[in-house]
PDB file of C-alpha atoms in Angstrom:
ATOM      1  CA  MET A   1      55.569  53.707 -34.636  1.00 90.00           C
ATOM      2  CA  ILE A   2      56.182  56.763 -32.474  1.00 94.00           C
ATOM      3  CA  LYS A   3      57.407  56.302 -28.900  1.00 95.00           C
ATOM      4  CA  HIS A   4      56.484  58.397 -25.853  1.00 95.00           C
ATOM      5  CA  SER A   5      56.778  57.668 -22.153  1.00 96.00           C
ATOM      6  CA  GLU A   6      53.149  58.638 -21.487  1.00 97.00           C
ATOM      7  CA  ILE A   7      50.231  60.121 -23.439  1.00 98.00           C
ATOM      8  CA  ILE A   8      47.179  61.614 -21.765  1.00 98.00           C
ATOM      9  CA  ILE A   9      43.862  60.782 -23.449  1.00 98.00           C
ATOM     10  CA  GLY A  10      40.737  62.916 -22.951  1.00 97.00           C
ATOM     11  CA  ARG A  11      38.363  65.519 -24.365  1.00 97.00           C
ATOM     12  CA  THR A  12      37.853  68.298 -21.817  1.00 97.00           C
ATOM     13  CA  PRO A  13      39.524  71.602 -20.868  1.00 97.00           C
ATOM     14  CA  SER A  14      40.635  69.939 -17.619  1.00 98.00           C
ATOM     15  CA  CYS A  15      42.462  67.252 -19.605  1.00 98.00           C
ATOM     16  CA  LEU A  16      44.218  69.803 -21.793  1.00 98.00           C
ATOM     17  CA  LEU A  17      45.324  71.859 -18.803  1.00 98.00           C
ATOM     18  CA  PHE A  18      46.499  68.713 -16.958  1.00 98.00           C
ATOM     19  CA  SER A  19      48.688  67.922 -19.956  1.00 98.00           C
ATOM     20  CA  TRP A  20      50.165  71.439 -19.768  1.00 98.00           C
ATOM     21  CA  ARG A  21      50.716  71.387 -16.021  1.00 98.00           C
ATOM     22  CA  THR A  22      52.545  68.042 -16.214  1.00 98.00           C
ATOM     23  CA  GLN A  23      54.164  68.793 -19.629  1.00 98.00           C
ATOM     24  CA  THR A  24      52.934  65.405 -20.879  1.00 98.00           C
ATOM     25  CA  PRO A  25      51.782  64.849 -24.492  1.00 98.00           C
ATOM     26  CA  CYS A  26      48.020  64.743 -24.940  1.00 98.00           C
ATOM     27  CA  ILE A  27      45.499  63.490 -27.499  1.00 98.00           C
ATOM     28  CA  LEU A  28      42.018  65.023 -27.485  1.00 98.00           C
ATOM     29  CA  THR A  29      39.525  62.549 -28.946  1.00 97.00           C
ATOM     30  CA  HIS A  30      36.959  65.299 -29.639  1.00 96.00           C
ATOM     31  CA  ASP A  31      36.986  69.050 -30.139  1.00 94.00           C
ATOM     32  CA  LEU A  32      36.804  70.878 -26.815  1.00 95.00           C
ATOM     33  CA  THR A  33      33.325  71.888 -25.661  1.00 95.00           C
ATOM     34  CA  TYR A  34      33.013  74.550 -22.967  1.00 96.00           C
ATOM     35  CA  HIS A  35      31.436  77.908 -22.196  1.00 97.00           C
ATOM     36  CA  ARG A  36      32.923  81.035 -20.636  1.00 95.00           C
ATOM     37  CA  CYS A  37      30.098  81.075 -18.039  1.00 95.00           C
ATOM     38  CA  ASP A  38      30.942  77.578 -16.793  1.00 95.00           C
ATOM     39  CA  PRO A  39      31.356  77.672 -12.986  1.00 93.00           C
ATOM     40  CA  GLN A  40      34.638  75.731 -13.297  1.00 94.00           C
ATOM     41  CA  PHE A  41      36.248  78.939 -14.597  1.00 96.00           C
ATOM     42  CA  GLU A  42      34.977  81.209 -11.823  1.00 93.00           C
ATOM     43  CA  ASP A  43      37.430  83.095  -9.577  1.00 93.00           C
ATOM     44  CA  LEU A  44      40.518  81.920 -11.469  1.00 96.00           C
ATOM     45  CA  ASN A  45      43.321  84.243 -12.562  1.00 95.00           C
ATOM     46  CA  PHE A  46      44.375  83.445 -16.131  1.00 96.00           C
ATOM     47  CA  SER A  47      47.129  86.075 -16.317  1.00 92.00           C
ATOM     48  CA  GLU A  48      49.765  83.363 -16.898  1.00 92.00           C
ATOM     49  CA  PHE A  49      48.045  82.840 -20.268  1.00 92.00           C
ATOM     50  CA  ASN A  50      47.944  86.597 -21.011  1.00 88.00           C
ATOM     51  CA  THR A  51      44.185  86.985 -20.594  1.00 93.00           C
ATOM     52  CA  ASP A  52      41.346  87.222 -18.091  1.00 92.00           C
ATOM     53  CA  ASP A  53      38.847  85.467 -20.385  1.00 94.00           C
ATOM     54  CA  PRO A  54      38.481  81.653 -20.139  1.00 95.00           C
ATOM     55  CA  VAL A  55      37.677  81.264 -23.847  1.00 95.00           C
ATOM     56  CA  GLU A  56      40.791  83.204 -24.851  1.00 95.00           C
ATOM     57  CA  MET A  57      42.773  81.267 -22.252  1.00 96.00           C
ATOM     58  CA  MET A  58      41.760  77.930 -23.811  1.00 96.00           C
ATOM     59  CA  THR A  59      42.533  79.282 -27.294  1.00 95.00           C
ATOM     60  CA  ASN A  60      45.995  80.423 -26.186  1.00 93.00           C
ATOM     61  CA  LEU A  61      46.650  77.141 -24.399  1.00 95.00           C
ATOM     62  CA  SER A  62      45.578  75.042 -27.403  1.00 96.00           C
ATOM     63  CA  PHE A  63      47.820  77.108 -29.686  1.00 94.00           C
ATOM     64  CA  ILE A  64      50.945  76.902 -27.560  1.00 95.00           C
ATOM     65  CA  MET A  65      50.462  73.176 -26.917  1.00 96.00           C
ATOM     66  CA  GLY A  66      50.065  72.532 -30.629  1.00 95.00           C
ATOM     67  CA  PHE A  67      53.047  74.781 -31.376  1.00 94.00           C
ATOM     68  CA  THR A  68      55.313  72.996 -28.882  1.00 95.00           C
ATOM     69  CA  GLY A  69      54.116  69.490 -29.792  1.00 95.00           C
ATOM     70  CA  LEU A  70      52.370  68.673 -26.519  1.00 97.00           C
ATOM     71  CA  LEU A  71      48.933  68.533 -28.178  1.00 98.00           C
ATOM     72  CA  LEU A  72      49.091  65.740 -30.733  1.00 97.00           C
ATOM     73  CA  HIS A  73      46.868  65.984 -33.838  1.00 96.00           C
ATOM     74  CA  PRO A  74      44.830  69.023 -32.704  1.00 95.00           C
ATOM     75  CA  SER A  75      41.270  68.869 -34.114  1.00 94.00           C
ATOM     76  CA  ASN A  76      42.377  66.005 -36.358  1.00 95.00           C
ATOM     77  CA  VAL A  77      41.313  62.784 -34.619  1.00 96.00           C
ATOM     78  CA  GLN A  78      38.770  60.633 -36.420  1.00 96.00           C
ATOM     79  CA  THR A  79      39.043  57.408 -34.401  1.00 96.00           C
ATOM     80  CA  LEU A  80      41.257  56.182 -31.585  1.00 96.00           C
ATOM     81  CA  ARG A  81      41.708  52.628 -30.323  1.00 96.00           C
ATOM     82  CA  ILE A  82      43.903  51.491 -27.456  1.00 95.00           C
ATOM     83  CA  ASP A  83      45.305  47.964 -27.165  1.00 93.00           C
ATOM     84  CA  GLU A  84      49.022  47.288 -26.782  1.00 92.00           C
ATOM     85  CA  ASN A  85      49.535  50.601 -28.570  1.00 95.00           C
ATOM     86  CA  ILE A  86      47.551  53.739 -29.298  1.00 97.00           C
ATOM     87  CA  ASN A  87      46.089  53.400 -32.786  1.00 96.00           C
ATOM     88  CA  LEU A  88      44.874  56.668 -34.238  1.00 96.00           C
ATOM     89  CA  ILE A  89      43.212  57.529 -37.564  1.00 97.00           C
ATOM     90  CA  THR A  90      43.323  61.197 -38.535  1.00 96.00           C
ATOM     91  CA  LYS A  91      40.500  62.990 -40.353  1.00 95.00           C
ATOM     92  CA  ASN A  92      42.433  62.654 -43.616  1.00 93.00           C
ATOM     93  CA  ASN A  93      42.608  58.863 -43.027  1.00 95.00           C
ATOM     94  CA  ARG A  94      46.262  58.699 -42.023  1.00 96.00           C
ATOM     95  CA  LYS A  95      47.065  55.939 -39.530  1.00 96.00           C
ATOM     96  CA  VAL A  96      49.401  56.783 -36.654  1.00 97.00           C
ATOM     97  CA  ILE A  97      50.587  54.326 -33.987  1.00 97.00           C
ATOM     98  CA  TYR A  98      52.026  55.409 -30.638  1.00 97.00           C
ATOM     99  CA  ASN A  99      53.885  53.198 -28.217  1.00 96.00           C
ATOM    100  CA  ALA A 100      53.256  54.777 -24.806  1.00 96.00           C
ATOM    101  CA  ASP A 101      51.605  54.271 -21.452  1.00 96.00           C
ATOM    102  CA  THR A 102      48.145  55.834 -21.596  1.00 96.00           C
ATOM    103  CA  VAL A 103      46.689  58.112 -18.934  1.00 97.00           C
ATOM    104  CA  PRO A 104      42.891  58.192 -19.412  1.00 97.00           C
ATOM    105  CA  PHE A 105      41.821  61.533 -17.937  1.00 98.00           C
ATOM    106  CA  ASP A 106      38.125  61.662 -18.837  1.00 97.00           C
ATOM    107  CA  GLY A 107      35.876  58.745 -18.020  1.00 95.00           C
ATOM    108  CA  LYS A 108      32.177  57.980 -18.415  1.00 96.00           C
ATOM    109  CA  GLN A 109      29.813  60.757 -19.446  1.00 96.00           C
ATOM    110  CA  ASP A 110      27.391  61.952 -16.794  1.00 96.00           C
ATOM    111  CA  LYS A 111      23.628  61.873 -17.393  1.00 96.00           C
ATOM    112  CA  LEU A 112      23.356  65.601 -16.725  1.00 97.00           C
ATOM    113  CA  LEU A 113      24.305  68.320 -19.201  1.00 97.00           C
ATOM    114  CA  ASP A 114      25.192  71.973 -18.720  1.00 98.00           C
ATOM    115  CA  VAL A 115      23.093  74.074 -21.087  1.00 98.00           C
ATOM    116  CA  TYR A 116      23.838  77.712 -21.906  1.00 98.00           C
ATOM    117  CA  ASP A 117      21.278  79.875 -23.741  1.00 98.00           C
ATOM    118  CA  GLU A 118      22.760  83.141 -24.988  1.00 98.00           C
ATOM    119  CA  PHE A 119      20.577  86.214 -25.571  1.00 98.00           C
ATOM    120  CA  HIS A 120      21.354  89.618 -27.075  1.00 97.00           C
ATOM    121  CA  TRP A 121      19.902  92.557 -25.135  1.00 96.00           C
ATOM    122  CA  ARG A 122      17.829  94.750 -27.452  1.00 94.00           C
ATOM    123  CA  ARG A 123      15.739  97.178 -25.432  1.00 92.00           C
ATOM    124  CA  GLY A 124      15.750  97.928 -21.755  1.00 92.00           C
ATOM    125  CA  THR A 125      16.979 100.234 -19.043  1.00 90.00           C
ATOM    126  CA  ALA A 126      20.718 100.112 -18.285  1.00 89.00           C
ATOM    127  CA  HIS A 127      21.548  98.231 -15.068  1.00 93.00           C
ATOM    128  CA  ASP A 128      24.526  97.161 -12.964  1.00 93.00           C
ATOM    129  CA  VAL A 129      23.384  93.580 -12.252  1.00 96.00           C
ATOM    130  CA  ASP A 130      26.045  90.930 -12.975  1.00 96.00           C
ATOM    131  CA  GLU A 131      24.134  87.775 -12.075  1.00 96.00           C
ATOM    132  CA  LEU A 132      20.798  86.410 -10.896  1.00 98.00           C
ATOM    133  CA  MET A 133      20.347  83.030  -9.207  1.00 97.00           C
ATOM    134  CA  SER A 134      17.445  80.620  -8.748  1.00 96.00           C
ATOM    135  CA  ARG A 135      17.050  77.315  -6.912  1.00 95.00           C
ATOM    136  CA  ASP A 136      15.767  75.504 -10.007  1.00 95.00           C
ATOM    137  CA  ARG A 137      17.967  73.488 -12.354  1.00 96.00           C
ATOM    138  CA  MET A 138      16.337  75.228 -15.291  1.00 96.00           C
ATOM    139  CA  CYS A 139      17.535  78.841 -15.427  1.00 97.00           C
ATOM    140  CA  ARG A 140      19.678  78.272 -12.350  1.00 97.00           C
ATOM    141  CA  LYS A 141      21.774  81.347 -13.134  1.00 97.00           C
ATOM    142  CA  ILE A 142      21.760  84.379 -15.430  1.00 98.00           C
ATOM    143  CA  ASN A 143      25.127  85.965 -16.227  1.00 97.00           C
ATOM    144  CA  PHE A 144      25.162  89.559 -17.527  1.00 97.00           C
ATOM    145  CA  TYR A 145      28.280  90.902 -19.237  1.00 95.00           C
ATOM    146  CA  SER A 146      29.336  93.777 -21.475  1.00 94.00           C
ATOM    147  CA  SER A 147      28.261  92.999 -25.027  1.00 95.00           C
ATOM    148  CA  ARG A 148      31.008  91.800 -27.374  1.00 92.00           C
ATOM    149  CA  ARG A 149      28.934  92.775 -30.434  1.00 94.00           C
ATOM    150  CA  ARG A 150      30.031  95.592 -32.676  1.00 92.00           C
ATOM    151  CA  GLY A 151      27.945  98.698 -33.030  1.00 91.00           C
ATOM    152  CA  VAL A 152      26.127  98.519 -29.694  1.00 91.00           C
ATOM    153  CA  ARG A 153      26.220 101.044 -26.875  1.00 89.00           C
ATOM    154  CA  PRO A 154      29.079 100.521 -24.399  1.00 88.00           C
ATOM    155  CA  ASP A 155      26.642 100.095 -21.491  1.00 90.00           C
ATOM    156  CA  THR A 156      24.754  97.249 -23.261  1.00 94.00           C
ATOM    157  CA  LYS A 157      24.809  93.977 -21.348  1.00 96.00           C
ATOM    158  CA  ASP A 158      24.070  90.691 -23.106  1.00 97.00           C
ATOM    159  CA  LEU A 159      23.224  87.622 -21.043  1.00 98.00           C
ATOM    160  CA  THR A 160      23.644  83.878 -20.805  1.00 98.00           C
ATOM    161  CA  VAL A 161      21.128  81.690 -18.978  1.00 98.00           C
ATOM    162  CA  ALA A 162      22.696  78.560 -17.463  1.00 98.00           C
ATOM    163  CA  SER A 163      20.623  75.420 -16.841  1.00 98.00           C
ATOM    164  CA  ILE A 164      21.196  71.788 -15.922  1.00 98.00           C
ATOM    165  CA  MET A 165      19.237  69.232 -17.977  1.00 98.00           C
ATOM    166  CA  ASP A 166      19.212  65.565 -18.855  1.00 97.00           C
ATOM    167  CA  GLU A 167      19.013  64.367 -22.464  1.00 96.00           C
ATOM    168  CA  ASN A 168      15.222  63.931 -22.403  1.00 97.00           C
ATOM    169  CA  GLN A 169      14.726  67.477 -21.148  1.00 98.00           C
ATOM    170  CA  LEU A 170      17.149  68.791 -23.746  1.00 97.00           C
ATOM    171  CA  LEU A 171      14.935  67.354 -26.500  1.00 97.00           C
ATOM    172  CA  SER A 172      11.668  68.493 -24.920  1.00 97.00           C
ATOM    173  CA  PRO A 173       9.951  71.719 -26.103  1.00 96.00           C
ATOM    174  CA  ASP A 174       9.113  72.355 -22.440  1.00 97.00           C
ATOM    175  CA  TYR A 175      12.825  73.059 -21.912  1.00 97.00           C
ATOM    176  CA  GLY A 176      13.488  74.950 -25.150  1.00 97.00           C
ATOM    177  CA  ASN A 177      15.006  78.400 -25.431  1.00 97.00           C
ATOM    178  CA  GLY A 178      11.524  79.969 -25.649  1.00 96.00           C
ATOM    179  CA  VAL A 179      10.594  78.666 -22.208  1.00 97.00           C
ATOM    180  CA  VAL A 180      14.038  79.668 -20.888  1.00 98.00           C
ATOM    181  CA  ARG A 181      13.404  83.166 -22.217  1.00 97.00           C
ATOM    182  CA  VAL A 182      10.057  83.462 -20.396  1.00 96.00           C
ATOM    183  CA  LYS A 183      11.518  82.304 -17.090  1.00 97.00           C
ATOM    184  CA  ALA A 184      14.578  84.540 -17.450  1.00 97.00           C
ATOM    185  CA  LEU A 185      12.359  87.585 -18.070  1.00 96.00           C
ATOM    186  CA  ARG A 186      10.347  86.684 -14.977  1.00 96.00           C
ATOM    187  CA  MET A 187      13.544  86.509 -12.909  1.00 97.00           C
ATOM    188  CA  MET A 188      14.673  89.886 -14.273  1.00 96.00           C
ATOM    189  CA  ARG A 189      11.356  91.571 -13.497  1.00 94.00           C
ATOM    190  CA  LYS A 190      11.454  90.186  -9.970  1.00 95.00           C
ATOM    191  CA  ALA A 191      14.979  91.628  -9.564  1.00 95.00           C
ATOM    192  CA  GLY A 192      13.764  95.062 -10.666  1.00 94.00           C
ATOM    193  CA  LEU A 193      15.192  95.137 -14.193  1.00 95.00           C
ATOM    194  CA  LYS A 194      13.040  97.143 -16.583  1.00 92.00           C
ATOM    195  CA  GLY A 195      12.427  97.682 -20.273  1.00 89.00           C
ATOM    196  CA  GLN A 196      12.434 101.076 -21.927  1.00 85.00           C
ATOM    197  CA  LEU A 197      10.474 103.896 -20.346  1.00 84.00           C
ATOM    198  CA  GLY A 198       7.078 103.942 -22.062  1.00 78.00           C
ATOM    199  CA  MET A 199       5.434 106.999 -20.576  1.00 82.00           C
ATOM    200  CA  VAL A 200       5.008 109.091 -17.471  1.00 82.00           C
ATOM    201  CA  LYS A 201       1.422 109.606 -16.328  1.00 82.00           C
ATOM    202  CA  ASN A 202       0.421 111.574 -13.256  1.00 80.00           C
ATOM    203  CA  GLY A 203       4.011 111.456 -12.110  1.00 79.00           C
ATOM    204  CA  LYS A 204       4.217 107.661 -12.396  1.00 83.00           C
ATOM    205  CA  GLU A 205       6.640 105.950 -14.773  1.00 82.00           C
ATOM    206  CA  TYR A 206       5.474 103.052 -16.943  1.00 81.00           C
ATOM    207  CA  TYR A 207       8.042 100.734 -18.529  1.00 82.00           C
ATOM    208  CA  LYS A 208       7.784  98.442 -21.535  1.00 89.00           C
ATOM    209  CA  GLN A 209       8.754  94.770 -21.582  1.00 91.00           C
ATOM    210  CA  ILE A 210      12.471  93.987 -21.787  1.00 94.00           C
ATOM    211  CA  LYS A 211      13.353  92.874 -25.316  1.00 95.00           C
ATOM    212  CA  MET A 212      16.097  90.371 -26.034  1.00 96.00           C
ATOM    213  CA  ASP A 213      16.907  88.130 -29.001  1.00 96.00           C
ATOM    214  CA  PHE A 214      17.921  84.498 -28.728  1.00 97.00           C
ATOM    215  CA  HIS A 215      21.435  83.975 -30.121  1.00 97.00           C
ATOM    216  CA  GLU A 216      22.426  80.353 -29.582  1.00 97.00           C
ATOM    217  CA  ARG A 217      22.295  77.359 -27.251  1.00 98.00           C
ATOM    218  CA  LYS A 218      25.470  75.559 -26.256  1.00 97.00           C
ATOM    219  CA  VAL A 219      25.397  72.140 -24.597  1.00 98.00           C
ATOM    220  CA  VAL A 220      28.394  71.020 -22.556  1.00 97.00           C
ATOM    221  CA  PRO A 221      28.537  67.352 -21.455  1.00 97.00           C
ATOM    222  CA  ARG A 222      29.903  66.365 -18.061  1.00 97.00           C
ATOM    223  CA  PHE A 223      32.444  63.582 -17.536  1.00 97.00           C
ATOM    224  CA  LYS A 224      33.982  61.706 -14.655  1.00 96.00           C
ATOM    225  CA  GLN A 225      37.522  63.094 -14.402  1.00 96.00           C
ATOM    226  CA  LEU A 226      40.815  62.452 -12.656  1.00 96.00           C
ATOM    227  CA  LYS A 227      40.687  66.016 -11.332  1.00 97.00           C
ATOM    228  CA  THR A 228      38.401  69.029 -11.644  1.00 96.00           C
ATOM    229  CA  PHE A 229      39.521  72.036 -13.662  1.00 97.00           C
ATOM    230  CA  LYS A 230      40.193  74.042 -10.493  1.00 97.00           C
ATOM    231  CA  GLU A 231      42.209  71.196  -8.971  1.00 97.00           C
ATOM    232  CA  VAL A 232      44.337  70.992 -12.109  1.00 98.00           C
ATOM    233  CA  PHE A 233      44.663  74.770 -12.281  1.00 97.00           C
ATOM    234  CA  GLU A 234      46.120  74.825  -8.755  1.00 97.00           C
ATOM    235  CA  MET A 235      48.719  72.128  -9.524  1.00 97.00           C
ATOM    236  CA  LYS A 236      52.383  73.064  -9.594  1.00 97.00           C
ATOM    237  CA  GLN A 237      53.555  73.859 -13.106  1.00 97.00           C
ATOM    238  CA  ALA A 238      56.255  71.589 -14.529  1.00 97.00           C
ATOM    239  CA  LYS A 239      58.829  73.718 -16.332  1.00 96.00           C
ATOM    240  CA  GLU A 240      60.033  71.609 -19.211  1.00 95.00           C
ATOM    241  CA  LYS A 241      60.963  72.754 -22.732  1.00 95.00           C
ATOM    242  CA  PRO A 242      57.372  73.554 -23.930  1.00 94.00           C
ATOM    243  CA  TRP A 243      56.782  75.786 -20.892  1.00 95.00           C
ATOM    244  CA  LYS A 244      60.135  77.537 -21.416  1.00 94.00           C
ATOM    245  CA  THR A 245      59.223  78.165 -25.060  1.00 93.00           C
ATOM    246  CA  PHE A 246      55.929  79.722 -23.978  1.00 91.00           C
ATOM    247  CA  GLU A 247      57.634  81.924 -21.400  1.00 90.00           C
ATOM    248  CA  THR A 248      60.115  83.104 -24.047  1.00 90.00           C
ATOM    249  CA  LEU A 249      57.230  84.074 -26.326  1.00 86.00           C
ATOM    250  CA  ARG A 250      55.500  85.868 -23.462  1.00 82.00           C
ATOM    251  CA  PHE A 251      58.654  87.829 -22.663  1.00 74.00           C
ATOM    252  CA  LYS A 252      59.105  88.869 -26.293  1.00 73.00           C
ATOM    253  CA  GLN A 253      55.466  89.986 -26.426  1.00 72.00           C
ATOM    254  CA  ARG A 254      55.857  92.106 -23.281  1.00 70.00           C
ATOM    255  CA  THR A 255      59.031  93.795 -24.542  1.00 68.00           C
ATOM    256  CA  SER A 256      57.957  94.346 -28.170  1.00 65.00           C
TER     257      SER A 256
END
């Protein structure tokens, strides 16, 4: 039996960051699910984690918490049961028992899901649009960003279409990525985005349809939480041994 004063239990980025801010050990019951276009990451400065990208920030945070022992059994939890103790079975069927007060961070799952459909821009006129908004839950926002793919022009912008759906809608073909694509193209045309120039006739320019390829759909569940990600992010940082280890590594990286 392993003893700790407290262990935080959860499954979200907010839970992981709360563990770091308070320097309290944490067990994630599931692999983290999130997307860089999630509004919870907007307008936050991640420089303390040596990045400006939320995905890289979560990767760096998971690594340093695993390295310093704050994140217990990273990506290695098969089942977890709480009674007088915390009873954990790892994915290689090893039983581990913790004697500690539990802090449940994430509660009941919400009925609504955040859905992100990613598309690769193939053909179209270069533009400087960063986002488009709508009042509908489906295709509520389109985020444009410099493509991270290799071998594409530096001015190429890929896009992610963010929607809010329930489980029935998620399984319905009426809410599939094909329908999302059609609505997103309609929003782009309305905003003045154009495909490639087709021809010029009598001094008038005619443009082809924008072409984009579906890449993947990512579904992020919502949970009742002790605090939102932004609330946790703004908490005062406890400066115990794991934090000091991280700061030492950061200093060595800056001076190397």
